[in-house]
């Protein structure tokens, strides 16, 4: 923070806007999260009690273990290949991958066949992942994007990755749709609308003036890449995130600091800025290459169907009473309807020749 109370990125963005005019929301989010020097993920570990937010793998090892059981079944489903890429997008501290490997190694052949490929942009988190996965017994590689991962059969996981990819916001004005932008009012960052018209955000032309719609070309492109890989190789995967089952208008851009919501324009680079994931759009883009998708289903029913209670009871057998209470509260946090159980959703995808993966046959969206 500089002497005038601004973050370094705030000063930089203001200078840029003063010179070149307002910037799109997508550009703002990309800079706030990914600016090489001042971006939120570039210099900090945001997870856990002393950070800004907590994710499911950080709540309890049970989450990663149940995902590991899913991966073990997925490995069988894709034909138990001799080698396969176990891919994670945005692996954070590496906790999910570490728990997945521990749980999935019960499947014969899984560990010997797996090469881990992590897609990560943050140098600091890459370091943390290296430490966490040191000694995991599998080769681990890092990539800036999915594209450089070798072409081979694969299982891919993404937990709270897509919400961190930038969105564009379009707002309906009196005559048409306009890009929502970040500009300057006196010396403060402020939201505004671009003068020029943008293409209609979605088919609903009857939307009232002021309606905000979100699109994310970057998310759609990652989903298309996954779909193309699934057309070429046997593979499957899970996307877990907060968001909506069907595309719908609404402003979901949000910022978090120290476990509370703050203004999206507050202290850029020091707060996490995310938005809800449009699962319908992701599924459509994955399917464009011929792959099949299942769900999304809410996280609570998904975890219950994967054996959340059984695993929790097993852990409690060896636990002291304080630990038992912690396990109970983790189960509630992960699967409770007013916690992560309903807002968070799970979308599965597979190569077109694969059968429906468990536990989707028993779950309705
Ligand atoms: N999956 C982890 C972390 C979620 S936070 C968990 O559940 O705990 C988002 C993660 O995505 C971080 O690791 C962040 O550095 C990474 N990330 C954000 N934007 C990215 C991008 N454009 N490309 C690759 N990784 C990105």
CSV table of C-alpha atoms and ligand atoms in Angstrom, one decimal:
chain,number,residue,atom,x,y,z
A,1,UNK,CA,0.0,0.0,0.0
A,2,UNK,CA,1.4,3.4,-0.9
A,3,UNK,CA,1.4,6.5,1.4
A,4,UNK,CA,-1.9,7.8,-0.2
A,5,UNK,CA,-3.7,4.6,0.8
A,6,UNK,CA,-3.9,3.1,-2.7
A,7,UNK,CA,-2.7,-0.3,-3.7
A,8,UNK,CA,0.1,-0.2,-6.3
A,9,UNK,CA,-2.2,-1.8,-8.9
A,10,UNK,CA,-4.9,0.9,-8.2
A,11,UNK,CA,-2.5,3.6,-9.0
A,12,UNK,CA,-1.4,1.7,-12.2
A,13,UNK,CA,-5.0,1.1,-13.3
A,14,UNK,CA,-6.0,4.8,-12.8
A,15,UNK,CA,-3.0,6.0,-14.8
A,16,UNK,CA,-3.9,3.6,-17.6
A,17,UNK,CA,-7.6,4.6,-17.6
A,18,UNK,CA,-6.6,8.3,-17.5
A,19,UNK,CA,-4.5,7.8,-20.6
A,20,UNK,CA,-6.5,5.3,-22.7
A,21,UNK,CA,-10.0,5.4,-21.4
A,22,UNK,CA,-12.2,3.0,-19.4
A,23,UNK,CA,-11.3,-0.7,-19.3
A,24,UNK,CA,-13.6,-3.7,-19.6
A,25,UNK,CA,-14.6,-5.8,-16.6
A,26,UNK,CA,-12.6,-8.7,-18.1
A,27,UNK,CA,-9.5,-6.6,-18.3
A,28,UNK,CA,-10.0,-5.4,-14.7
A,29,UNK,CA,-10.5,-8.9,-13.3
A,30,UNK,CA,-7.5,-10.3,-15.3
A,31,UNK,CA,-5.3,-7.5,-13.9
A,32,UNK,CA,-6.6,-7.8,-10.3
A,33,UNK,CA,-6.0,-11.5,-10.2
A,34,UNK,CA,-3.1,-12.1,-12.6
A,35,UNK,CA,-1.0,-8.9,-12.9
A,36,UNK,CA,2.5,-10.3,-13.0
A,37,UNK,CA,3.7,-8.2,-10.0
A,38,UNK,CA,0.6,-7.0,-8.2
A,39,UNK,CA,-2.0,-9.6,-9.0
A,40,UNK,CA,-3.9,-11.2,-6.1
A,41,UNK,CA,-2.7,-14.8,-6.8
A,42,UNK,CA,0.8,-13.8,-7.8
A,43,UNK,CA,2.2,-13.0,-4.3
A,44,UNK,CA,-0.1,-14.6,-1.7
A,45,UNK,CA,-1.6,-17.8,-0.4
A,46,UNK,CA,-5.2,-16.7,0.1
A,47,UNK,CA,-6.6,-19.9,1.7
A,48,UNK,CA,-7.5,-20.9,5.2
A,49,UNK,CA,-8.5,-19.3,8.5
A,50,UNK,CA,-5.9,-16.5,8.3
A,51,UNK,CA,-6.4,-15.9,4.5
A,52,UNK,CA,-9.4,-14.5,2.6
A,53,UNK,CA,-11.5,-17.6,1.9
A,54,UNK,CA,-11.5,-21.4,2.4
A,55,UNK,CA,-12.1,-24.0,-0.2
A,56,UNK,CA,-13.6,-27.5,0.1
A,57,UNK,CA,-10.2,-29.4,0.1
A,58,UNK,CA,-9.0,-27.0,2.8
A,59,UNK,CA,-12.1,-27.7,4.9
A,60,UNK,CA,-11.5,-31.4,5.2
A,61,UNK,CA,-9.4,-34.2,3.7
A,62,UNK,CA,-12.7,-36.1,3.2
A,63,UNK,CA,-13.4,-33.9,0.2
A,64,UNK,CA,-10.3,-34.8,-1.7
A,65,UNK,CA,-10.5,-38.5,-0.7
A,66,UNK,CA,-14.0,-38.8,-2.2
A,67,UNK,CA,-12.8,-37.1,-5.4
A,68,UNK,CA,-10.0,-39.6,-5.3
A,69,UNK,CA,-12.5,-42.5,-5.2
A,70,UNK,CA,-14.2,-40.9,-8.2
A,71,UNK,CA,-10.9,-40.7,-10.1
A,72,UNK,CA,-10.1,-44.4,-9.3
A,73,UNK,CA,-13.5,-45.4,-10.8
A,74,UNK,CA,-12.8,-43.0,-13.7
A,75,UNK,CA,-9.5,-44.7,-14.4
A,76,UNK,CA,-11.3,-48.0,-14.8
A,77,UNK,CA,-13.9,-46.3,-16.9
A,78,UNK,CA,-11.4,-44.9,-19.4
A,79,UNK,CA,-9.9,-48.5,-19.8
A,80,UNK,CA,-7.2,-48.4,-17.1
A,81,UNK,CA,-4.6,-47.1,-19.6
A,82,UNK,CA,-0.9,-47.8,-19.1
A,83,UNK,CA,-0.1,-44.1,-18.8
A,84,UNK,CA,-2.5,-41.2,-18.2
A,85,UNK,CA,-2.4,-37.5,-17.3
A,86,UNK,CA,-4.0,-36.6,-14.0
A,87,UNK,CA,-4.7,-33.0,-14.6
A,88,UNK,CA,-5.7,-30.3,-12.1
A,89,UNK,CA,-6.6,-26.7,-13.1
A,90,UNK,CA,-5.8,-24.1,-10.5
A,91,UNK,CA,-4.5,-26.5,-7.7
A,92,UNK,CA,-4.2,-23.9,-4.9
A,93,UNK,CA,-2.1,-25.4,-2.2
A,94,UNK,CA,-2.0,-28.8,-3.8
A,95,UNK,CA,-4.2,-30.2,-1.0
A,96,UNK,CA,-6.8,-31.7,-3.3
A,97,UNK,CA,-4.3,-33.5,-5.5
A,98,UNK,CA,-2.4,-34.8,-2.5
A,99,UNK,CA,-5.7,-36.2,-1.0
A,100,UNK,CA,-6.8,-37.6,-4.4
A,101,UNK,CA,-3.5,-39.5,-4.8
A,102,UNK,CA,-3.7,-41.0,-1.3
A,103,UNK,CA,-7.2,-42.2,-1.8
A,104,UNK,CA,-6.9,-43.4,-5.5
A,105,UNK,CA,-3.8,-45.5,-5.0
A,106,UNK,CA,-6.0,-48.3,-3.6
A,107,UNK,CA,-7.0,-48.9,-7.3
A,108,UNK,CA,-4.4,-51.3,-8.8
A,109,UNK,CA,-2.3,-49.7,-11.4
A,110,UNK,CA,-3.5,-46.1,-10.8
A,111,UNK,CA,-0.4,-44.7,-9.2
A,112,UNK,CA,2.0,-46.4,-11.6
A,113,UNK,CA,0.1,-45.1,-14.6
A,114,UNK,CA,-0.4,-41.5,-13.4
A,115,UNK,CA,1.6,-38.4,-14.4
A,116,UNK,CA,0.3,-35.3,-12.6
A,117,UNK,CA,0.0,-32.2,-14.8
A,118,UNK,CA,-0.9,-29.0,-12.9
A,119,UNK,CA,-2.2,-25.8,-14.7
A,120,UNK,CA,-1.1,-22.9,-12.5
A,121,UNK,CA,-0.1,-19.2,-13.1
A,122,UNK,CA,1.0,-18.2,-9.6
A,123,UNK,CA,4.8,-18.7,-8.9
A,124,UNK,CA,4.1,-18.7,-5.1
A,125,UNK,CA,1.3,-21.3,-5.3
A,126,UNK,CA,3.5,-23.4,-7.6
A,127,UNK,CA,6.1,-23.5,-4.9
A,128,UNK,CA,3.6,-24.5,-2.3
A,129,UNK,CA,2.3,-27.3,-4.6
A,130,UNK,CA,5.9,-28.5,-5.1
A,131,UNK,CA,6.4,-28.9,-1.4
A,132,UNK,CA,3.0,-30.5,-0.8
A,133,UNK,CA,3.4,-33.1,-3.6
A,134,UNK,CA,7.1,-33.8,-3.0
A,135,UNK,CA,7.2,-37.6,-2.3
A,136,UNK,CA,3.8,-38.3,-3.8
A,137,UNK,CA,5.4,-41.1,-5.8
A,138,UNK,CA,4.3,-39.7,-9.2
A,139,UNK,CA,6.0,-37.3,-11.7
A,140,UNK,CA,4.5,-33.8,-11.4
A,141,UNK,CA,4.7,-31.1,-14.1
A,142,UNK,CA,3.5,-27.5,-14.3
A,143,UNK,CA,1.8,-25.7,-17.2
A,144,UNK,CA,0.6,-22.2,-17.8
A,145,UNK,CA,-2.4,-23.5,-19.8
A,146,UNK,CA,-4.0,-26.8,-20.8
A,147,UNK,CA,-2.6,-26.7,-24.3
A,148,UNK,CA,1.0,-27.8,-23.3
A,149,UNK,CA,-0.2,-30.9,-21.5
A,150,UNK,CA,0.9,-34.0,-23.6
A,151,UNK,CA,-1.8,-35.6,-25.7
A,152,UNK,CA,-2.8,-38.8,-23.9
A,153,UNK,CA,-5.7,-40.3,-21.9
A,154,UNK,CA,-6.5,-38.1,-19.0
A,155,UNK,CA,-8.6,-37.4,-15.9
A,156,UNK,CA,-9.1,-33.7,-15.1
A,157,UNK,CA,-10.2,-31.9,-11.9
A,158,UNK,CA,-11.0,-28.2,-11.4
A,159,UNK,CA,-12.2,-27.0,-8.0
A,160,UNK,CA,-12.9,-23.3,-7.7
A,161,UNK,CA,-10.9,-22.6,-10.9
A,162,UNK,CA,-13.5,-21.3,-13.4
A,163,UNK,CA,-14.8,-18.7,-10.9
A,164,UNK,CA,-11.4,-17.1,-11.0
A,165,UNK,CA,-11.3,-16.7,-14.8
A,166,UNK,CA,-12.4,-13.2,-16.0
A,167,UNK,CA,-16.0,-12.5,-17.3
A,168,UNK,CA,-17.3,-9.7,-19.5
A,169,UNK,CA,-20.5,-7.9,-18.3
A,170,UNK,CA,-23.0,-6.5,-20.7
A,171,UNK,CA,-25.8,-4.2,-19.7
A,172,UNK,CA,-29.0,-3.4,-21.5
A,173,UNK,CA,-29.4,0.3,-22.2
A,174,UNK,CA,-32.3,2.3,-23.7
A,175,UNK,CA,-31.5,1.2,-27.2
A,176,UNK,CA,-29.2,-1.9,-27.0
A,177,UNK,CA,-26.5,-3.7,-25.0
A,178,UNK,CA,-23.3,-2.0,-23.9
A,179,UNK,CA,-20.1,-3.4,-22.4
A,180,UNK,CA,-19.8,-2.6,-18.6
A,181,UNK,CA,-16.5,-0.9,-17.9
A,182,UNK,CA,-14.3,0.5,-15.1
A,183,UNK,CA,-13.6,4.2,-15.5
A,184,UNK,CA,-12.7,7.2,-13.3
A,185,UNK,CA,-15.0,9.5,-11.4
A,186,UNK,CA,-12.7,12.3,-10.2
A,187,UNK,CA,-9.9,10.2,-8.8
A,188,UNK,CA,-12.0,7.1,-7.9
A,189,UNK,CA,-12.5,3.9,-9.8
A,190,UNK,CA,-16.1,3.6,-10.8
A,191,UNK,CA,-18.4,1.3,-13.0
A,192,UNK,CA,-19.8,2.7,-16.2
A,193,UNK,CA,-21.0,1.7,-19.7
A,194,UNK,CA,-19.2,1.9,-22.9
A,195,UNK,CA,-20.8,4.2,-25.5
A,196,UNK,CA,-20.5,1.8,-28.3
A,197,UNK,CA,-23.1,-1.0,-28.7
A,198,UNK,CA,-22.1,-4.6,-27.9
A,199,UNK,CA,-23.7,-7.6,-29.5
A,200,UNK,CA,-26.9,-8.8,-27.6
A,201,UNK,CA,-25.8,-10.8,-24.5
A,202,UNK,CA,-28.4,-13.5,-24.9
A,203,UNK,CA,-31.5,-14.3,-26.9
A,204,UNK,CA,-33.9,-12.7,-24.5
A,205,UNK,CA,-34.6,-9.4,-26.2
A,206,UNK,CA,-37.4,-8.7,-23.8
A,207,UNK,CA,-35.0,-8.1,-21.0
A,208,UNK,CA,-35.7,-4.8,-19.1
A,209,UNK,CA,-33.3,-1.9,-19.3
A,210,UNK,CA,-30.5,-2.2,-16.7
A,211,UNK,CA,-30.3,-6.0,-17.0
A,212,UNK,CA,-26.8,-7.3,-16.7
A,213,UNK,CA,-25.6,-10.4,-18.4
A,214,UNK,CA,-22.3,-12.2,-18.0
A,215,UNK,CA,-20.3,-14.0,-20.6
A,216,UNK,CA,-16.8,-15.5,-20.4
A,217,UNK,CA,-14.9,-16.2,-23.6
A,218,UNK,CA,-12.0,-17.5,-21.6
A,219,UNK,CA,-14.0,-20.0,-19.6
A,220,UNK,CA,-15.7,-21.1,-22.8
A,221,UNK,CA,-12.4,-21.5,-24.5
A,222,UNK,CA,-11.0,-23.7,-21.7
A,223,UNK,CA,-14.2,-25.8,-21.9
A,224,UNK,CA,-13.8,-26.2,-25.7
A,225,UNK,CA,-10.2,-27.3,-25.2
A,226,UNK,CA,-11.4,-30.0,-22.7
A,227,UNK,CA,-14.0,-31.1,-25.2
A,228,UNK,CA,-11.5,-31.3,-28.0
A,229,UNK,CA,-9.2,-33.4,-25.9
A,230,UNK,CA,-12.1,-35.7,-25.0
A,231,UNK,CA,-12.8,-36.2,-28.7
A,232,UNK,CA,-9.2,-37.3,-29.3
A,233,UNK,CA,-8.5,-39.4,-26.1
A,234,UNK,CA,-10.3,-41.4,-23.6
A,235,UNK,CA,-10.8,-39.2,-20.6
A,236,UNK,CA,-13.1,-37.8,-18.0
A,237,UNK,CA,-13.3,-35.2,-15.3
A,238,UNK,CA,-15.1,-33.0,-12.8
A,239,UNK,CA,-15.7,-29.3,-12.6
A,240,UNK,CA,-16.7,-28.2,-9.1
A,241,UNK,CA,-17.6,-24.5,-8.5
A,242,UNK,CA,-20.3,-22.1,-7.3
A,243,UNK,CA,-22.7,-21.0,-9.9
A,244,UNK,CA,-26.0,-21.6,-11.7
A,245,UNK,CA,-27.3,-24.6,-13.6
A,246,UNK,CA,-28.9,-22.6,-16.4
A,247,UNK,CA,-27.6,-19.4,-18.1
A,248,UNK,CA,-29.5,-16.5,-16.7
A,249,UNK,CA,-29.0,-12.7,-16.4
A,250,UNK,CA,-27.6,-11.2,-13.2
A,251,UNK,CA,-24.5,-9.4,-11.8
A,252,UNK,CA,-22.5,-12.0,-9.8
A,253,UNK,CA,-19.2,-10.3,-9.7
A,254,UNK,CA,-17.9,-10.3,-6.1
A,255,UNK,CA,-14.9,-9.6,-4.0
A,256,UNK,CA,-13.7,-11.2,-0.8
A,257,UNK,CA,-11.2,-10.2,1.8
A,258,UNK,CA,-10.7,-11.9,5.2
A,259,UNK,CA,-13.8,-14.1,4.8
A,260,UNK,CA,-16.2,-11.2,4.1
A,261,UNK,CA,-17.6,-9.5,1.0
A,262,UNK,CA,-16.1,-6.2,-0.1
A,263,UNK,CA,-16.7,-3.8,-3.0
A,264,UNK,CA,-15.3,-5.2,-6.3
A,265,UNK,CA,-13.3,-2.0,-6.9
A,266,UNK,CA,-11.9,-2.0,-3.3
A,267,UNK,CA,-8.1,-2.3,-3.0
A,268,UNK,CA,-7.4,-3.9,-6.4
A,269,UNK,CA,-4.9,-6.7,-6.2
A,270,UNK,CA,-5.4,-7.2,-2.4
A,271,UNK,CA,-8.9,-8.9,-2.6
A,272,UNK,CA,-10.1,-12.0,-4.4
A,273,UNK,CA,-12.5,-11.1,-7.3
A,274,UNK,CA,-14.6,-13.9,-8.7
A,275,UNK,CA,-18.0,-14.5,-10.3
A,276,UNK,CA,-20.5,-17.3,-10.5
A,277,UNK,CA,-20.0,-20.0,-13.1
A,278,UNK,CA,-22.5,-20.5,-15.9
A,279,UNK,CA,-22.6,-24.3,-16.0
A,280,UNK,CA,-24.9,-24.5,-19.0
A,281,UNK,CA,-22.4,-22.5,-21.0
A,282,UNK,CA,-19.5,-24.7,-19.8
A,283,UNK,CA,-21.4,-27.9,-20.7
A,284,UNK,CA,-22.4,-26.6,-24.1
A,285,UNK,CA,-18.7,-25.8,-24.9
A,286,UNK,CA,-17.4,-29.2,-23.7
A,287,UNK,CA,-20.1,-31.0,-25.7
A,288,UNK,CA,-19.2,-29.0,-28.8
A,289,UNK,CA,-16.4,-31.5,-29.4
A,290,UNK,CA,-18.7,-34.6,-29.0
A,291,UNK,CA,-18.0,-35.3,-25.3
A,292,UNK,CA,-20.8,-36.1,-22.9
A,293,UNK,CA,-21.6,-34.1,-19.8
A,294,UNK,CA,-23.6,-35.1,-16.6
A,295,UNK,CA,-25.2,-32.7,-14.1
A,296,UNK,CA,-24.4,-30.3,-12.7
A,297,UNK,CA,-25.7,-31.6,-9.4
A,298,UNK,CA,-25.4,-29.8,-6.1
A,299,UNK,CA,-22.2,-30.6,-4.1
A,300,UNK,CA,-24.1,-31.9,-1.0
A,301,UNK,CA,-26.0,-34.7,-2.7
A,302,UNK,CA,-22.9,-35.5,-4.8
A,303,UNK,CA,-20.7,-36.0,-1.7
A,304,UNK,CA,-23.4,-37.9,0.1
A,305,UNK,CA,-23.7,-40.3,-2.8
A,306,UNK,CA,-19.9,-40.7,-2.9
A,307,UNK,CA,-20.0,-41.9,0.8
A,308,UNK,CA,-19.5,-38.7,2.8
A,309,UNK,CA,-21.1,-40.1,6.0
A,310,UNK,CA,-19.3,-43.5,5.8
A,311,UNK,CA,-15.9,-41.8,5.5
A,312,UNK,CA,-16.7,-39.3,8.3
A,313,UNK,CA,-17.8,-42.1,10.6
A,314,UNK,CA,-14.6,-44.0,9.8
A,315,UNK,CA,-12.5,-41.0,10.7
A,316,UNK,CA,-14.5,-40.5,13.9
A,317,UNK,CA,-13.8,-44.0,15.1
A,318,UNK,CA,-10.2,-43.0,15.9
A,319,UNK,CA,-10.9,-39.4,16.9
A,320,UNK,CA,-11.0,-37.6,20.3
A,321,UNK,CA,-14.2,-35.8,21.1
A,322,UNK,CA,-12.9,-32.4,19.9
A,323,UNK,CA,-11.8,-33.9,16.6
A,324,UNK,CA,-15.2,-35.6,16.3
A,325,UNK,CA,-16.9,-32.3,16.5
A,326,UNK,CA,-14.5,-30.8,13.9
A,327,UNK,CA,-15.4,-33.7,11.5
A,328,UNK,CA,-19.1,-33.1,12.0
A,329,UNK,CA,-18.7,-29.4,11.3
A,330,UNK,CA,-16.6,-30.1,8.2
A,331,UNK,CA,-19.4,-32.4,6.9
A,332,UNK,CA,-21.9,-29.7,7.5
A,333,UNK,CA,-19.7,-27.1,5.8
A,334,UNK,CA,-19.1,-29.2,2.7
A,335,UNK,CA,-22.7,-30.5,2.3
A,336,UNK,CA,-25.1,-28.4,4.3
A,337,UNK,CA,-27.8,-26.7,2.1
A,338,UNK,CA,-27.0,-23.2,3.5
A,339,UNK,CA,-23.2,-23.8,3.3
A,340,UNK,CA,-21.4,-25.3,0.3
A,341,UNK,CA,-23.9,-28.1,-0.4
A,342,UNK,CA,-26.3,-26.3,-2.7
A,343,UNK,CA,-24.6,-23.3,-4.3
A,344,UNK,CA,-21.6,-25.4,-5.2
A,345,UNK,CA,-22.2,-27.7,-8.1
A,346,UNK,CA,-20.5,-30.7,-9.8
A,347,UNK,CA,-20.4,-31.2,-13.5
A,348,UNK,CA,-18.9,-34.4,-14.9
A,349,UNK,CA,-17.7,-35.0,-18.5
A,350,UNK,CA,-16.5,-38.1,-20.3
A,351,UNK,CA,-15.3,-39.3,-23.7
A,352,UNK,CA,-18.4,-40.1,-25.8
A,353,UNK,CA,-17.9,-43.9,-25.6
A,354,UNK,CA,-17.8,-44.0,-21.7
A,355,UNK,CA,-20.9,-45.0,-19.7
A,356,UNK,CA,-22.5,-42.6,-17.2
A,357,UNK,CA,-20.1,-42.2,-14.3
A,358,UNK,CA,-21.1,-42.8,-10.7
A,359,UNK,CA,-22.9,-41.4,-8.8
A,360,UNK,CA,-24.8,-39.4,-11.5
A,361,UNK,CA,-27.3,-42.1,-12.3
A,362,UNK,CA,-28.9,-41.6,-8.9
A,363,UNK,CA,-28.8,-37.8,-8.8
A,364,UNK,CA,-31.0,-35.2,-10.4
A,365,UNK,CA,-29.8,-31.7,-11.2
B,1,LIG,N1,-8.4,-25.6,-6.4
B,1,LIG,C1,-7.8,-24.9,-5.3
B,1,LIG,C2,-7.6,-23.4,-5.5
B,1,LIG,C3,-8.7,-22.5,-5.9
B,1,LIG,S1,-8.2,-20.8,-6.1
B,1,LIG,C4,-8.7,-25.2,-4.1
B,1,LIG,O1,-9.8,-25.6,-4.2
B,1,LIG,O2,-8.3,-24.9,-2.9
B,1,LIG,C5,-7.9,-20.7,-7.8
B,1,LIG,C6,-6.6,-21.3,-8.3
B,1,LIG,O3,-6.5,-21.1,-9.7
B,1,LIG,C7,-5.3,-20.8,-7.7
B,1,LIG,O4,-4.4,-21.9,-7.7
B,1,LIG,C8,-4.9,-19.8,-8.8
B,1,LIG,O5,-3.5,-19.4,-8.7
B,1,LIG,C9,-5.3,-20.5,-10.0
B,1,LIG,N2,-5.5,-19.6,-11.2
B,1,LIG,C10,-6.3,-18.5,-11.2
B,1,LIG,N3,-6.3,-18.0,-12.5
B,1,LIG,C11,-5.6,-18.9,-13.3
B,1,LIG,C12,-5.4,-19.0,-14.7
B,1,LIG,N4,-5.8,-18.1,-15.5
B,1,LIG,N5,-4.6,-20.0,-15.1
B,1,LIG,C13,-4.2,-21.0,-14.2
B,1,LIG,N6,-4.4,-21.0,-12.9
B,1,LIG,C14,-5.1,-19.9,-12.4
